[in-house]
Short mmCIF file of C-alpha atoms in Angstrom, two decimals:
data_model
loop_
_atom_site.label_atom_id
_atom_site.label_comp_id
_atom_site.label_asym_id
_atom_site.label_seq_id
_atom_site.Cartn_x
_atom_site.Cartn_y
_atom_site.Cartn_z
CA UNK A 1 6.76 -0.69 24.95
CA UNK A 2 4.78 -4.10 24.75
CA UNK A 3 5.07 -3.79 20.94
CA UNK A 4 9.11 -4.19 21.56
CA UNK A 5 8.39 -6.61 24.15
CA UNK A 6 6.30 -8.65 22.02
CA UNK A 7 8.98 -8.33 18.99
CA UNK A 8 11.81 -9.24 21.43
CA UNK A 9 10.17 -12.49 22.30
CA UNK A 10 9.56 -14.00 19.24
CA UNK A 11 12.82 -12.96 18.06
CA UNK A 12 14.26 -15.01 20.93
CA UNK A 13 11.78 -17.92 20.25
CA UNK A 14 13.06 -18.15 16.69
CA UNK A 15 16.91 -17.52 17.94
CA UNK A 16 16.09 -20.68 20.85
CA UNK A 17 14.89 -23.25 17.92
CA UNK A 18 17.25 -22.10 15.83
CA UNK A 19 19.84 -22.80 18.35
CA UNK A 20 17.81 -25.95 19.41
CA UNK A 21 17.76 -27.11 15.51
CA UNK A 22 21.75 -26.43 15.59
CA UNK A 23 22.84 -28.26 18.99
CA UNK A 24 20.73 -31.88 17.61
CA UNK A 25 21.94 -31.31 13.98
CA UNK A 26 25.91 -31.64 15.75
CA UNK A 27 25.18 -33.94 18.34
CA UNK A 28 24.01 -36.10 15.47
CA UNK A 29 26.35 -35.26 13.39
CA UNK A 30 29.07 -36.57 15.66
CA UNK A 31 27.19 -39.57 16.40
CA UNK A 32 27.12 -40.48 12.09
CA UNK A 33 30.72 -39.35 11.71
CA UNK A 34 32.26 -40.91 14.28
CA UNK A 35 30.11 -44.06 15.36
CA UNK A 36 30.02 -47.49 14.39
CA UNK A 37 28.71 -46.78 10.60
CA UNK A 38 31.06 -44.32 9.99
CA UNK A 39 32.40 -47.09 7.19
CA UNK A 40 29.53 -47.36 5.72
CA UNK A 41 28.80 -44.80 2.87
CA UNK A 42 24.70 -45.83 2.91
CA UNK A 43 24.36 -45.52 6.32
CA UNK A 44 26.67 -42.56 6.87
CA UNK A 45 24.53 -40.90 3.73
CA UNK A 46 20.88 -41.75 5.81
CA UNK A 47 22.67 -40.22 8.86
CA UNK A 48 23.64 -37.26 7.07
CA UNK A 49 20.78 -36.45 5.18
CA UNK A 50 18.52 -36.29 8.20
CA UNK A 51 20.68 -33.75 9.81
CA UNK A 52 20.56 -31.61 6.54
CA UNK A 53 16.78 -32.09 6.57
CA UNK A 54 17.08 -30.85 10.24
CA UNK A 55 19.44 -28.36 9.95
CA UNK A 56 20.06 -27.31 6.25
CA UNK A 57 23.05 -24.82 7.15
CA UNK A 58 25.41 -27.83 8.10
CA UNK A 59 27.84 -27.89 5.08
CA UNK A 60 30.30 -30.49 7.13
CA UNK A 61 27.37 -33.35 6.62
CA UNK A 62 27.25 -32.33 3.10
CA UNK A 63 31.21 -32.75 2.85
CA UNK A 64 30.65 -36.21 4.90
CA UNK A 65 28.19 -37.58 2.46
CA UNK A 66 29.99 -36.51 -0.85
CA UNK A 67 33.45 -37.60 0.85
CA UNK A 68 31.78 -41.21 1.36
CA UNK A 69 29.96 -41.30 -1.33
CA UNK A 70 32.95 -40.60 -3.69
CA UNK A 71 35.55 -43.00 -1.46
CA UNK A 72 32.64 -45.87 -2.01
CA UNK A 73 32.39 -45.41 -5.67
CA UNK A 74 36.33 -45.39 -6.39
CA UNK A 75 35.81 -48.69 -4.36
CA UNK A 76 33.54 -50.32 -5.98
CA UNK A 77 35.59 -48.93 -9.33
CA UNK A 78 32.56 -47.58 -10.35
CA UNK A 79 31.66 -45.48 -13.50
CA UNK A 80 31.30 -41.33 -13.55
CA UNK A 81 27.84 -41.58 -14.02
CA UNK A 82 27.32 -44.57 -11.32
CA UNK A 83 25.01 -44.23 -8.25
CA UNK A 84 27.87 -43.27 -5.64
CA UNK A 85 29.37 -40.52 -8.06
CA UNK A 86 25.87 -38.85 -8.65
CA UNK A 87 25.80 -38.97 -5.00
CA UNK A 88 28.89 -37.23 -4.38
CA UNK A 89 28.43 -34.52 -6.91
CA UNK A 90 24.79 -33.81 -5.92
CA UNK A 91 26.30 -33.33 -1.83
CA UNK A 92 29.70 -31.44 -3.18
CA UNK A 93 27.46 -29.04 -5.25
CA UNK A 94 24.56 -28.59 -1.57
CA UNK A 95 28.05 -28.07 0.21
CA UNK A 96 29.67 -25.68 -2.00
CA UNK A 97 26.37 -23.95 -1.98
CA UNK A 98 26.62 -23.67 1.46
CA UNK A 99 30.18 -22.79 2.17
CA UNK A 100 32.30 -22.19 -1.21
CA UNK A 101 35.49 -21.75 0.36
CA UNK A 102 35.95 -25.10 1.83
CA UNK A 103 38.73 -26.27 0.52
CA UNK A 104 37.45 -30.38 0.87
CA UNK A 105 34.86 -29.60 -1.58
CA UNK A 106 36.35 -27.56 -3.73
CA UNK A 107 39.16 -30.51 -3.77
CA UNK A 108 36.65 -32.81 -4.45
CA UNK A 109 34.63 -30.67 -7.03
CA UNK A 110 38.16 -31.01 -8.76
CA UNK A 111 38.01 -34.72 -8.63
CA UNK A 112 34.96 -34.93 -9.58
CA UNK A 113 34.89 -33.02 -12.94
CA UNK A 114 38.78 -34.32 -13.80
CA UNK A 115 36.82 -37.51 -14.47
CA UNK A 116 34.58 -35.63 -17.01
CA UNK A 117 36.84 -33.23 -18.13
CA UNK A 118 40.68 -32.82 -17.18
CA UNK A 119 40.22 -28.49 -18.52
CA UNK A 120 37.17 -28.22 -16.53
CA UNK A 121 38.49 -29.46 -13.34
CA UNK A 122 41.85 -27.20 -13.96
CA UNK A 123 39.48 -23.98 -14.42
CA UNK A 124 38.04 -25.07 -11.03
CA UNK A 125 40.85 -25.18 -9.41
CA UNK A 126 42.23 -22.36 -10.33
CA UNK A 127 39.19 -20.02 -9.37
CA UNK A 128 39.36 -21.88 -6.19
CA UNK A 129 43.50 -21.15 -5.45
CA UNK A 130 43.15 -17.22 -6.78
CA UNK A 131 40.61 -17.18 -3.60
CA UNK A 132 43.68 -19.15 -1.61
CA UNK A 133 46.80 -18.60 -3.34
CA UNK A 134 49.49 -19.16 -0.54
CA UNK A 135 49.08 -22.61 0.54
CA UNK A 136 51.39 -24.95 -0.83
CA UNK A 137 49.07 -27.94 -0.75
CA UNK A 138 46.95 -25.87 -3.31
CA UNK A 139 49.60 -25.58 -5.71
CA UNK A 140 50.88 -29.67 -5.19
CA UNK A 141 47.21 -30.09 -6.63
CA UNK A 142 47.90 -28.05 -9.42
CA UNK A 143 51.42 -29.43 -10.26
CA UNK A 144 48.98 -32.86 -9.93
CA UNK A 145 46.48 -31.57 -12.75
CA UNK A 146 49.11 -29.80 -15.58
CA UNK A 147 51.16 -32.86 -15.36
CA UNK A 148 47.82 -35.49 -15.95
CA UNK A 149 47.09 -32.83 -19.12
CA UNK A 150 50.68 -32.63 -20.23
CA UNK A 151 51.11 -29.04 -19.82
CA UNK A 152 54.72 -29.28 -18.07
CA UNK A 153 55.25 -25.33 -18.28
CA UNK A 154 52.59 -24.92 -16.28
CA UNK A 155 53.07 -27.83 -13.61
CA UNK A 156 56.44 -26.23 -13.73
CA UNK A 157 55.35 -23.00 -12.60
CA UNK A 158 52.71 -24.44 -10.25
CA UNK A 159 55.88 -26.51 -8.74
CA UNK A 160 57.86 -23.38 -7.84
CA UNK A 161 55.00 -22.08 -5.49
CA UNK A 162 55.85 -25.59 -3.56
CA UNK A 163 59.52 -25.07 -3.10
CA UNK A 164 60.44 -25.20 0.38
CA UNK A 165 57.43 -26.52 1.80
CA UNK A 166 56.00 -30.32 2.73
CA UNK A 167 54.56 -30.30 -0.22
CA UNK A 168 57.46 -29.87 -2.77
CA UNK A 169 58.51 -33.68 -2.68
CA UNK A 170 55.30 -35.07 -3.77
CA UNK A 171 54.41 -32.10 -6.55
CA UNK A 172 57.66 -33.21 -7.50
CA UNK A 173 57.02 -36.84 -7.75
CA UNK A 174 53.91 -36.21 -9.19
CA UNK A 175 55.66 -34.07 -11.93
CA UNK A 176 58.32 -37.08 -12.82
CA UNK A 177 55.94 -40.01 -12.45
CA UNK A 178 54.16 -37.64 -15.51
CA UNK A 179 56.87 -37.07 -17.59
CA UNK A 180 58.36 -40.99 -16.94
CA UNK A 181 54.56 -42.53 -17.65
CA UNK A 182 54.76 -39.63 -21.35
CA UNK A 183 58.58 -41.27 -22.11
CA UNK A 184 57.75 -45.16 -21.56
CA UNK A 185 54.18 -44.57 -23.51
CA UNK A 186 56.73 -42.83 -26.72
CA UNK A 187 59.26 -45.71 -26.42
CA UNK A 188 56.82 -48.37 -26.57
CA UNK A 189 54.44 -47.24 -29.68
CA UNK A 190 57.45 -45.69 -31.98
CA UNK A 191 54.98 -45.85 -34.70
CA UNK A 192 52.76 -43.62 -33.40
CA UNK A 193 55.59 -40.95 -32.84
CA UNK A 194 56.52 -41.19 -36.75
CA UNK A 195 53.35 -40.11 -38.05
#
């Protein structure tokens, strides 16, 4: 009996930190997300990488930091390999570890490796929307990618999972702004089209 005592307290020493760990980590973590810094992607990462080192289990700092991280370096229009960018990827990659079916990383994962490579980032995607097929928004994203790679059968297809949703105008516009960007670039270099 004082052998299953015993065991019974430290498991609920270890559950009480635990839980202890937890409650500062989000506390924190709504301090750094919603507080005075939030706008600032250096201050927001410091922020965030403490409660990770506090509480490694807390994929929404992860998304935080990569979500800044990536927003700051498309501000500063800054390179795929810049500082920002590594950033991003390195906290997208800790928060997919964490939690792969978060769609904000996954989105961003996409983003990310579109800027590397447009087939890459498709293949992504595509894992990602076999795990959540019926949500228009995924398939807008899709419509997005064929059209940037020119594969309008496909961004086709990927359009007709949008029909009758809020997302069907913008795959839509996507797919057109495409196809009008592929008609002005063949009507202004003829020569290249007669080769």
């Amino acid at each position: 009996m004082r052998v299953v005592n015993l065991v019974g307290l430290v498991l609920a020493s270890l559950l009480t930190v635990h839980g202890l760990r937890a409650s500062v980590a989000q506390i924190r973590y709504h301090r750094v997300r919603y507080g005075a810094d939030r706008a600032n992607a250096e201050a927001l990462q410091e922020g965030m990488s403490f409660i990770h080192r506090w509480y490694p289990w807390h994929d929404r700092a992860c998304m935080a930091i990569a979500s800044a991280a990536y927003r700051e370096s498309r501000a500063r229009n800054e390179p795929a390999e810049g500082r920002f960018r590594t950033v991003a990827g390195r906290w997208c990659d800790e928060g997919l570890r964490l939690n792969p079916y978060k769609r904000q990383l996954n989105l961003l994962k996409t983003r990310l490796l579109a800027e590397q490579s447009l087939p890459a980032a498709i293949t992504w995607w595509e894992r990602y929307v076999r795990w959540h097929f019926w949500d228009p928004f995924n398939h807008r994203i899709r419509v997005e990618l064929y059209a940037r790679q020119g594969d309008y059968a496909a961004a086709l297809d990927a359009l007709e999972w949008t029909r009758g949703s809020d997302q069907y105008e913008r795959a839509r516009s996507s797919l057109r702004a495409a196809w009008s960007h592929e008609a002005e670039a063949g009507h202004q270099s003829p020569a290249v089209n007669t080769r």
